[in-house]
mmCIF file of C-alpha atoms in Angstrom:
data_model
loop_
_atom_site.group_PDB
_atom_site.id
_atom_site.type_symbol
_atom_site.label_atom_id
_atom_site.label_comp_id
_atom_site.label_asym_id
_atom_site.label_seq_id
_atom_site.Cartn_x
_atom_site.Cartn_y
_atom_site.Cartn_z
ATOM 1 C CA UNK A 17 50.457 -27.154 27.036
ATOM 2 C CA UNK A 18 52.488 -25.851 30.193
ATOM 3 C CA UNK A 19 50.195 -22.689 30.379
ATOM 4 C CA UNK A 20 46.752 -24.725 30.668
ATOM 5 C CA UNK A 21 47.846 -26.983 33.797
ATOM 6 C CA UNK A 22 45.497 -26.100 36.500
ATOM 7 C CA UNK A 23 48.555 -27.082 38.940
ATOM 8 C CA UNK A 24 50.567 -24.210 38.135
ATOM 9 C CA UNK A 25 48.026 -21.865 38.302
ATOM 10 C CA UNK A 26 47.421 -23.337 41.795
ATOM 11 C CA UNK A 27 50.705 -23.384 42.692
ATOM 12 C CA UNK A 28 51.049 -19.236 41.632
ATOM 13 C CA UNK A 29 48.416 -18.638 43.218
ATOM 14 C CA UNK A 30 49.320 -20.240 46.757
ATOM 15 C CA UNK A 31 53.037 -18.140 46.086
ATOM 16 C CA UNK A 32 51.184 -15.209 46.003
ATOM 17 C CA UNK A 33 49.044 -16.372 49.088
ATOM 18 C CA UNK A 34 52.590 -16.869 50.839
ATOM 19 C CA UNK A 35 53.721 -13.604 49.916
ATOM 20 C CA UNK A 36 51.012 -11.837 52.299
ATOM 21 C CA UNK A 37 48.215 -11.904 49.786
ATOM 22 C CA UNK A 38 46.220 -15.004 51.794
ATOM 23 C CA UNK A 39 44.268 -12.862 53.956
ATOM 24 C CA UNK A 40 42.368 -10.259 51.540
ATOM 25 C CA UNK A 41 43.009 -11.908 48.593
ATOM 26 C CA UNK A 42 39.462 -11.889 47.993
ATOM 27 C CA UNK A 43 38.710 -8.799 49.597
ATOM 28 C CA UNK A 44 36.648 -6.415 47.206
ATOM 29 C CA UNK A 45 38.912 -3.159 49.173
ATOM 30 C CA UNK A 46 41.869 -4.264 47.739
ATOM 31 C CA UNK A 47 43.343 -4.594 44.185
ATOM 32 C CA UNK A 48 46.336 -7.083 43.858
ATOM 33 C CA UNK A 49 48.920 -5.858 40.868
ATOM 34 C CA UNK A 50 51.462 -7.308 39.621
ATOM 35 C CA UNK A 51 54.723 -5.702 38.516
ATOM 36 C CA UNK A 52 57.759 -6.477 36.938
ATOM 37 C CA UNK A 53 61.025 -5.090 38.471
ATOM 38 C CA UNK A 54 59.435 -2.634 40.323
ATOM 39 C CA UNK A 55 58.664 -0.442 37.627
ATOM 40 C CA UNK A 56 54.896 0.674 38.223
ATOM 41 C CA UNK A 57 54.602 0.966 41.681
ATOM 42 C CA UNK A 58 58.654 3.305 41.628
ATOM 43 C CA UNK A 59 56.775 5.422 38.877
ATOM 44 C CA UNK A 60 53.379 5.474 41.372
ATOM 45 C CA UNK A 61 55.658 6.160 44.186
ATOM 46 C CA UNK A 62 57.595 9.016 42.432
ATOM 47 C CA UNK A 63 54.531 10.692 40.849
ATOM 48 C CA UNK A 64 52.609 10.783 43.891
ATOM 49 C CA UNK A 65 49.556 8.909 41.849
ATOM 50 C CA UNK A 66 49.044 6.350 45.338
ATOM 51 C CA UNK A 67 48.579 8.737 47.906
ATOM 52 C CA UNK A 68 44.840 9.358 49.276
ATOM 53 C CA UNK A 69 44.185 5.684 47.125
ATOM 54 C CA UNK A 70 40.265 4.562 48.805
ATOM 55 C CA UNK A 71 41.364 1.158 48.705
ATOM 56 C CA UNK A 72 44.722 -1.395 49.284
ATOM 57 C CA UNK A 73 47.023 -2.171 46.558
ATOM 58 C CA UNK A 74 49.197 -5.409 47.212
ATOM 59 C CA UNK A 75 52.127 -5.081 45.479
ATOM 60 C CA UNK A 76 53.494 -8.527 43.848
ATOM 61 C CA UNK A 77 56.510 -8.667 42.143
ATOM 62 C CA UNK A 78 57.555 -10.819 39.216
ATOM 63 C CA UNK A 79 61.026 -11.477 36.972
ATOM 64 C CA UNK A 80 59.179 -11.920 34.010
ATOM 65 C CA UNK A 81 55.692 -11.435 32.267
ATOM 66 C CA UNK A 82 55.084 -15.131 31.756
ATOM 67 C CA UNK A 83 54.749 -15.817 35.310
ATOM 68 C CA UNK A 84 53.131 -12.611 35.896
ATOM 69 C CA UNK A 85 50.129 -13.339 33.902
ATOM 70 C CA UNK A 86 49.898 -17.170 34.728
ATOM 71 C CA UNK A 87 49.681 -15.419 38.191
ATOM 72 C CA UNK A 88 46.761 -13.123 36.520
ATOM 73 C CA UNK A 89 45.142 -16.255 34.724
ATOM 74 C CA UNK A 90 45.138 -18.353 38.073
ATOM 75 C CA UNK A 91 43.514 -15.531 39.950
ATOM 76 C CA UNK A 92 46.187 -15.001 42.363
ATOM 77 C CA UNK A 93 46.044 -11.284 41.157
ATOM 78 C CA UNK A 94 43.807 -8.649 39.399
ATOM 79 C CA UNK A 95 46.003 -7.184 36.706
ATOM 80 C CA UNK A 96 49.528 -6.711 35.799
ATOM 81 C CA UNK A 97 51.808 -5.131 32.788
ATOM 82 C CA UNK A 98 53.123 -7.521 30.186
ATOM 83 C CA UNK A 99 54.255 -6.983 26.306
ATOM 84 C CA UNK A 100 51.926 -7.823 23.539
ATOM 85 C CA UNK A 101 54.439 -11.135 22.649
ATOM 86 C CA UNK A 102 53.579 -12.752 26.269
ATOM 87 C CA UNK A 103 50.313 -11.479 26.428
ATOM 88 C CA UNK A 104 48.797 -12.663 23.103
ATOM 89 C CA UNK A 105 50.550 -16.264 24.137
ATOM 90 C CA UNK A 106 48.590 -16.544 26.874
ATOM 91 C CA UNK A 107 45.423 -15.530 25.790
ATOM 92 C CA UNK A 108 45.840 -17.853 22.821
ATOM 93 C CA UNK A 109 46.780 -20.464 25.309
ATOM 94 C CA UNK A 110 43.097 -19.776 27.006
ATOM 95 C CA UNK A 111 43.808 -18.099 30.136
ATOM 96 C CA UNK A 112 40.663 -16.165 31.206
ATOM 97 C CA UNK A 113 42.808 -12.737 31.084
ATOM 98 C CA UNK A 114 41.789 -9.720 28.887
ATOM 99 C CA UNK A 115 43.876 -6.063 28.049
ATOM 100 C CA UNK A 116 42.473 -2.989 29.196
ATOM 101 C CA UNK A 117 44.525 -0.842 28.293
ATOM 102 C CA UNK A 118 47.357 -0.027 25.613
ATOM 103 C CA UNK A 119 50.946 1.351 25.823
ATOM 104 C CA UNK A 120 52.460 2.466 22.958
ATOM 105 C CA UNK A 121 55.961 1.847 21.865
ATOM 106 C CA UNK A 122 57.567 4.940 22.819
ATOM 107 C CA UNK A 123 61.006 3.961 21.620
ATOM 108 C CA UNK A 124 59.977 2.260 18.020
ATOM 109 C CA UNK A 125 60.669 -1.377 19.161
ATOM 110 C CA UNK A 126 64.061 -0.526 20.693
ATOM 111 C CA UNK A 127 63.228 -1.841 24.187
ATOM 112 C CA UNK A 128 63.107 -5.140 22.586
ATOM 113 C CA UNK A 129 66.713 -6.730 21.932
ATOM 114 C CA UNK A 130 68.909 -9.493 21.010
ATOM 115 C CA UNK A 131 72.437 -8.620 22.963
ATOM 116 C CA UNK A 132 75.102 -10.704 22.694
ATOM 117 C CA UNK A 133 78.029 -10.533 25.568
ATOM 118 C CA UNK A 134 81.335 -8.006 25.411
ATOM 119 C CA UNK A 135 83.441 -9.528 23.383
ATOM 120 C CA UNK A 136 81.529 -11.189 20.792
ATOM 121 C CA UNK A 137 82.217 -11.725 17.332
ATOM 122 C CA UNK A 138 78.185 -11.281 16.500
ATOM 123 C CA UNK A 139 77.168 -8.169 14.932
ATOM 124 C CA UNK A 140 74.007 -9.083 12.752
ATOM 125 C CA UNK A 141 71.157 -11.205 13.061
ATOM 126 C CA UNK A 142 72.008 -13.468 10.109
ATOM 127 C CA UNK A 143 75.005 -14.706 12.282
ATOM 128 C CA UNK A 144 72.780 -16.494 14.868
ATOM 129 C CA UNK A 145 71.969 -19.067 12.336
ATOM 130 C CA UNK A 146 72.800 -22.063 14.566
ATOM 131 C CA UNK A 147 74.084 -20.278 17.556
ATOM 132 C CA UNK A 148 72.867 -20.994 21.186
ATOM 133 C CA UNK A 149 70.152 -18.325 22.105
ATOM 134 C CA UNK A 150 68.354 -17.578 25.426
ATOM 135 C CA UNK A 151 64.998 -16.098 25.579
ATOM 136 C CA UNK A 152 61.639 -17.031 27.808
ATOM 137 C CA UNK A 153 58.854 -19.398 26.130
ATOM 138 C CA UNK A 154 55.863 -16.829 24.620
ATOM 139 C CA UNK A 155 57.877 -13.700 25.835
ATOM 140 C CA UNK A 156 58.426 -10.232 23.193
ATOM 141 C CA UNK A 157 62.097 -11.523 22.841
ATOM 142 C CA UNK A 158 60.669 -15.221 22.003
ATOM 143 C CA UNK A 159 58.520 -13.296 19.274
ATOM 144 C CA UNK A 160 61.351 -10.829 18.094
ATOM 145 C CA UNK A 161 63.295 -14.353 17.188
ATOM 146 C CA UNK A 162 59.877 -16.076 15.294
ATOM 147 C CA UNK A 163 59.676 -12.242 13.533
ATOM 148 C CA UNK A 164 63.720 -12.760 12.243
ATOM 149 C CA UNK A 165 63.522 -15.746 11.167
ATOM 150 C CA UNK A 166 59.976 -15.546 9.523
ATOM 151 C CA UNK A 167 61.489 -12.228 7.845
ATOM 152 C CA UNK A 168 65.015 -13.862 6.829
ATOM 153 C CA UNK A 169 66.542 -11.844 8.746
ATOM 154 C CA UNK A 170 68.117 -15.515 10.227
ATOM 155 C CA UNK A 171 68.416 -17.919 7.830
ATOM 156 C CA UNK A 172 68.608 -21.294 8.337
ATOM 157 C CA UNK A 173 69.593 -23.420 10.347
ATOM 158 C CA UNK A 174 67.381 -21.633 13.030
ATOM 159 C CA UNK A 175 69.195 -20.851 16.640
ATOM 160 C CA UNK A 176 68.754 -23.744 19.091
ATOM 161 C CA UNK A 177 66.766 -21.575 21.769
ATOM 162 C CA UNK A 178 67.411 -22.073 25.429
ATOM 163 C CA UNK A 179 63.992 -21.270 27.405
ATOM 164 C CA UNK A 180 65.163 -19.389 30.454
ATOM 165 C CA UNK A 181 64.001 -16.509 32.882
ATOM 166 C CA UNK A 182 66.235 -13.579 32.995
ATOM 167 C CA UNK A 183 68.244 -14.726 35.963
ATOM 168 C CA UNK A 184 68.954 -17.356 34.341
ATOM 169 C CA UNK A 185 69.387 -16.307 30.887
ATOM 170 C CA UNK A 186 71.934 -13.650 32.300
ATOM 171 C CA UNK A 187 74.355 -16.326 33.735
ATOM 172 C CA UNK A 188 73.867 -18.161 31.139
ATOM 173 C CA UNK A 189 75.261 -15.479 28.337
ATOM 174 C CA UNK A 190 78.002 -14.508 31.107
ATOM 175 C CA UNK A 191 79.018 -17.934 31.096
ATOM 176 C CA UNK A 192 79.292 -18.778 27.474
ATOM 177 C CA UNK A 193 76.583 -21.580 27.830
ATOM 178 C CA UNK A 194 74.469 -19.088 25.513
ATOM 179 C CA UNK A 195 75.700 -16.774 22.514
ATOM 180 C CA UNK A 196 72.656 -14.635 22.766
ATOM 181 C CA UNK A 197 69.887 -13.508 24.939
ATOM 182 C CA UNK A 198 66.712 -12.257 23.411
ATOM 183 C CA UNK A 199 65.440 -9.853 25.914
ATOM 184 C CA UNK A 200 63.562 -6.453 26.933
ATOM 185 C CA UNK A 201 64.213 -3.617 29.329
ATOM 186 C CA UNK A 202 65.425 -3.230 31.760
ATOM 187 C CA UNK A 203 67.800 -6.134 31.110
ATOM 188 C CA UNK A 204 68.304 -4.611 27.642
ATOM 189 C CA UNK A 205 70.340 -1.377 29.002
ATOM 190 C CA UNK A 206 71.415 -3.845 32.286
ATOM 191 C CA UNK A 207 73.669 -6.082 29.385
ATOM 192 C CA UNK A 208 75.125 -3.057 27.271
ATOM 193 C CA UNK A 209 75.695 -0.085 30.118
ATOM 194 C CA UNK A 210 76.954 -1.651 32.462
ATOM 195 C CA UNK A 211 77.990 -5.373 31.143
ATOM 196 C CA UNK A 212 79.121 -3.981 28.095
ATOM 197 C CA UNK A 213 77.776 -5.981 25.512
ATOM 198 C CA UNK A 214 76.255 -5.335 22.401
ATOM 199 C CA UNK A 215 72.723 -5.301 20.475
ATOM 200 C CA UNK A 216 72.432 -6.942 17.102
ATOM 201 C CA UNK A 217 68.788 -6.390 16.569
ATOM 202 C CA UNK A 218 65.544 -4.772 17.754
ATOM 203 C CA UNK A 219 61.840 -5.109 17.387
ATOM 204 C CA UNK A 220 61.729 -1.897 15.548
ATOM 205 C CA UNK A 221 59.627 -2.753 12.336
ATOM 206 C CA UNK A 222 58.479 -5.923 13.156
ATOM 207 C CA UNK A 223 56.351 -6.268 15.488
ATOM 208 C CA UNK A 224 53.591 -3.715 16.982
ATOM 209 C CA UNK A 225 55.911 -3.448 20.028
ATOM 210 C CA UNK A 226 52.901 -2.550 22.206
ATOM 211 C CA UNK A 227 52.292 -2.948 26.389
ATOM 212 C CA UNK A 228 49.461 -3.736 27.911
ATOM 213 C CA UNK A 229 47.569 -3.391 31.236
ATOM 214 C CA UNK A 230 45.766 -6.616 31.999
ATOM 215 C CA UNK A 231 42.957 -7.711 34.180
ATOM 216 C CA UNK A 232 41.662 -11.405 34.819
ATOM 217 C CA UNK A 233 38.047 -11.975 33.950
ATOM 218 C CA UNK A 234 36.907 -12.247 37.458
ATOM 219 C CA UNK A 235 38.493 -8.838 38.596
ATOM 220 C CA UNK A 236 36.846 -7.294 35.429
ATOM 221 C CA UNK A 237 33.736 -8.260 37.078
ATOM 222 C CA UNK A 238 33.754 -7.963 40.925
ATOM 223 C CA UNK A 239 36.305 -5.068 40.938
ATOM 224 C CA UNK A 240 35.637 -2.851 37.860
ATOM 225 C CA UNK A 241 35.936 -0.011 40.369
ATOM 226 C CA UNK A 242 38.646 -0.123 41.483
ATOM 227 C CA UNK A 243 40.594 -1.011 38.393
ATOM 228 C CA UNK A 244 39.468 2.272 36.701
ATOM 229 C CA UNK A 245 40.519 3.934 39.512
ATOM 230 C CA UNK A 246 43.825 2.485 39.320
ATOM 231 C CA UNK A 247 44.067 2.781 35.827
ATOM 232 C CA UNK A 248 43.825 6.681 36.206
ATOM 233 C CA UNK A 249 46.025 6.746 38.349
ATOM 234 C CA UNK A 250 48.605 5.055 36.592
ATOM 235 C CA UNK A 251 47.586 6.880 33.761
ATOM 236 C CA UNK A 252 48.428 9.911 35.688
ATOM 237 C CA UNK A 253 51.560 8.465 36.558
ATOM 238 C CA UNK A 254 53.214 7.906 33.166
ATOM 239 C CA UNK A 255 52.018 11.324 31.925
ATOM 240 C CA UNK A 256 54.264 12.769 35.451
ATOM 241 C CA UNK A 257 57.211 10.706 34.279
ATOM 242 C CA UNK A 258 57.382 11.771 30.675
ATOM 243 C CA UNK A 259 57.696 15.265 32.253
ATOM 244 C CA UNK A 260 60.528 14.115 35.012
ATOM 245 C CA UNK A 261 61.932 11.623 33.699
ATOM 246 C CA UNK A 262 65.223 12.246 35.862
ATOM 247 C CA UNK A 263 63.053 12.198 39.020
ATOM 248 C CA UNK A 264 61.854 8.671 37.513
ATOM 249 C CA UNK A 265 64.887 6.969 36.964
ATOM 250 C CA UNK A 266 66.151 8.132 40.755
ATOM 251 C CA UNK A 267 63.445 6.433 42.080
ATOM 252 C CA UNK A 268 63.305 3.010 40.007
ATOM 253 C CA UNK A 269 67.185 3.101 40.655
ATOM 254 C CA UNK A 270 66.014 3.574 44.427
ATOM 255 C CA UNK A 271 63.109 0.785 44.627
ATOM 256 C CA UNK A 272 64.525 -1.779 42.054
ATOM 257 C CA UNK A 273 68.371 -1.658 42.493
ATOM 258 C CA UNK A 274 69.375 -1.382 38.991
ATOM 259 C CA UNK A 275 72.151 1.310 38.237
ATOM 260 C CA UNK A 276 71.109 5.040 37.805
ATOM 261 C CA UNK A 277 72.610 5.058 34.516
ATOM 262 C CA UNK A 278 70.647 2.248 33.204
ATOM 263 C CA UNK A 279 67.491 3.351 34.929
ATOM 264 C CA UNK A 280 68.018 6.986 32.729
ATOM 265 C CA UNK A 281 67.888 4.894 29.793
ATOM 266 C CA UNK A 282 64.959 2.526 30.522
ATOM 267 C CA UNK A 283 62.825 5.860 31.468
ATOM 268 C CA UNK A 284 64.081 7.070 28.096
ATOM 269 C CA UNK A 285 62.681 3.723 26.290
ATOM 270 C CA UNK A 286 59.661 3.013 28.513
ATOM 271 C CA UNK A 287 57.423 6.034 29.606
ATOM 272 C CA UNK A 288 54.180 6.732 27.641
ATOM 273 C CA UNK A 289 50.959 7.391 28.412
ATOM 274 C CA UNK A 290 48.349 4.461 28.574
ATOM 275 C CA UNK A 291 45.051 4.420 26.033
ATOM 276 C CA UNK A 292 41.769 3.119 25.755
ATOM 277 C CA UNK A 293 41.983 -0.347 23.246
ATOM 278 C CA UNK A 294 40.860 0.532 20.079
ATOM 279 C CA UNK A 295 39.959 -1.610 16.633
ATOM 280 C CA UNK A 296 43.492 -0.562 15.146
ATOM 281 C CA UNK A 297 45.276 -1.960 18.282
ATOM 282 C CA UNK A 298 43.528 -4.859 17.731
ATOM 283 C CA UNK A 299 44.090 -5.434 13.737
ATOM 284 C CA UNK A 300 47.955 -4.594 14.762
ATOM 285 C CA UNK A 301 48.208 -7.403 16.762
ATOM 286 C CA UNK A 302 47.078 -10.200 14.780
ATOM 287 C CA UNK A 303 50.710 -10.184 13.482
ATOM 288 C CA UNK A 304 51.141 -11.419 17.038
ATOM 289 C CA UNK A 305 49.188 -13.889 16.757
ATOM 290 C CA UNK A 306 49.762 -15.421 14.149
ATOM 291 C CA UNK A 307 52.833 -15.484 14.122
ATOM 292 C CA UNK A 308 52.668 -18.084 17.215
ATOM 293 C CA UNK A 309 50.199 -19.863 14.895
ATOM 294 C CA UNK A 310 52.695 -19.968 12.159
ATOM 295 C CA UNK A 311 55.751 -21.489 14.391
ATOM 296 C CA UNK A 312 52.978 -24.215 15.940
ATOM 297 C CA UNK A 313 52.780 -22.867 19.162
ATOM 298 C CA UNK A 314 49.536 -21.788 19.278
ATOM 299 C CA UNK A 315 46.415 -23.405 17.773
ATOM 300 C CA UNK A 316 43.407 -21.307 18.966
ATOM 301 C CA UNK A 317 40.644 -20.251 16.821
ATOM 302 C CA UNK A 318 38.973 -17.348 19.277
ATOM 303 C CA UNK A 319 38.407 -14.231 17.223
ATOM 304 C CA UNK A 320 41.440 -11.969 18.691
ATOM 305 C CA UNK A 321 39.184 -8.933 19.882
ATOM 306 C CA UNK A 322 38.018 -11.639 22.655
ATOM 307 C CA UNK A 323 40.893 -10.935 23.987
ATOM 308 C CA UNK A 324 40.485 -6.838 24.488
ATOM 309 C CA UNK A 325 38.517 -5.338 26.841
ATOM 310 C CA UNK A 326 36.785 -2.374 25.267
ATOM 311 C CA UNK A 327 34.249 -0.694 27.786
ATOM 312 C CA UNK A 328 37.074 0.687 29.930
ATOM 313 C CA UNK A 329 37.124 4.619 28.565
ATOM 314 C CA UNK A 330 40.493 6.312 28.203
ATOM 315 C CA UNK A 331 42.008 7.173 31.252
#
């Protein structure tokens, strides 16, 4: 299985090493987090939560979750956001990676889509049946397609899905080589405000829909202090940008490049305030689970609270 090759791990890690990371990668002064399009460290940024910070964070950026926590499973760095969907399919697939920390689905599943292009003649999930769909292996809009079609929601025959990273799932819908993209925010609002396209389904209902904050093993261990500090702070963070959510969106527009308008909606969809991990999380997200299990993508046997981390009190 792609996820257990020890040669991609290496090879994350030594991108990460290239990316200034080489020198202090190790150091116990300095946390290394992972984001994904700049959304955690704009909200840390606009909130004010990383001034007077006792210690470095090295900022890493990545496109999507599934390299983000390969990144997190290689060691390359100490914790990162990711959706329940890519998280629980790498767990499953044994990386040494555990969640800290919960976000709840502010927006009922809704940040989770299947968009289809201006234009198209879709309008409901049941007309996929067949169609060409693009989505990334083990990612929430991977799972939002195994949920439809375990549900009926798409009959047979099933979509022939197109494994690509949003870059490349974007072209590919804009280019007809897709009819579909399974996705999450911010690409979500990035296809229908300002590309003009349409949703034809959400997550909303079928799937817990949650975020986590995770941590490799090793960091849990050698820098336990300085992820609860950073926790706290981020936890600080989010509660700041439910209250401004304007001043939010100016500055994830600002650091990320994406459109004002559609960063007013993903603030909207996104923002809620981080909690401890506890047993009903947990029991949620064995739908997760098994519903990799169920499509054959997954065959671990772990008990699923091995992959929680539950000493870390609410922040």
């Amino acid at each position: 299985m792609i996820w257990g090759r020890r040669a991609v791990w290496m090879f994350l890690a030594l991108l990460v090493a290239l990316s200034g990371g080489s020198r202090t990668a190790r150091a116990q002064d300095e946390l290394i987090v992972a984001d994904q399009k700049g959304q955690q460290k704009a909200i840390m940024a606009a909130s004010g939560a990383d001034r007077n910070i006792p210690y470095h964070i090295h900022w890493v950026e990545f496109e999507a979750a599934a390299p983000l926590l390969q990144a997190l499973g290689a060691g390359a760095v100490d914790t990162g956001i990711a959706g329940d969907g890519p998280f629980m399919f790498a767990w499953g697939a044994g990386l040494p990676i555990k969640a800290a920390y919960v976000i709840p689905p502010k927006a009922g599943g809704k940040a989770t889509a299947i968009v289809v292009p201006e234009g198209s003649s879709i309008v409901s999930p049941a007309q996929l049946s067949g169609r060409r769909v693009a989505t990334g292996r083990g990612s929430i809009g991977h799972l939002l397609l195994l949920r439809l079609l375990a549900t009926g929601a798409i009959p047979a025959p099933a979509p022939k899905i197109s494994f690509l990273l949003p870059v490349q799932a974007k072209a590919a819908l804009d280019t007809g080589r897709v009819d579909a993209w399974a996705t999450w925010e911010p690409y979500v609002s990035l296809e229908v405000v300002t590309g003009h396209g349409h949703i034809i389904a959400d997550a909303a209902g079928l799937m817990p829909n949650n975020s986590f904050f995770v941590a490799n093993n090793d960091a849990l261990v050698k820098k336990r202090e300085l992820l609860g500090d950073f926790y706290r702070r981020i936890a600080q963070a989010y509660t700041w940008g439910i209250q401004h959510p304007t001043d939010y969106a100016r500055i994830l527009a600002q650091q990320t490049g994406i459109p004002f308008n559609v960063a007013t909606v993903v603030a909207e969809k996104l923002i809620a305030s981080p909690v401890a991990v506890t047993p009903e999380v947990i029991q949620a997200e064995q739908t997760v689970l098994d519903t990799y299990r169920a499509a054959g993508l997954l065959t671990t046997t772990e008990p699923l609270a091995g992959a929680f981390e539950p000493h870390f009190a609410a922040p």
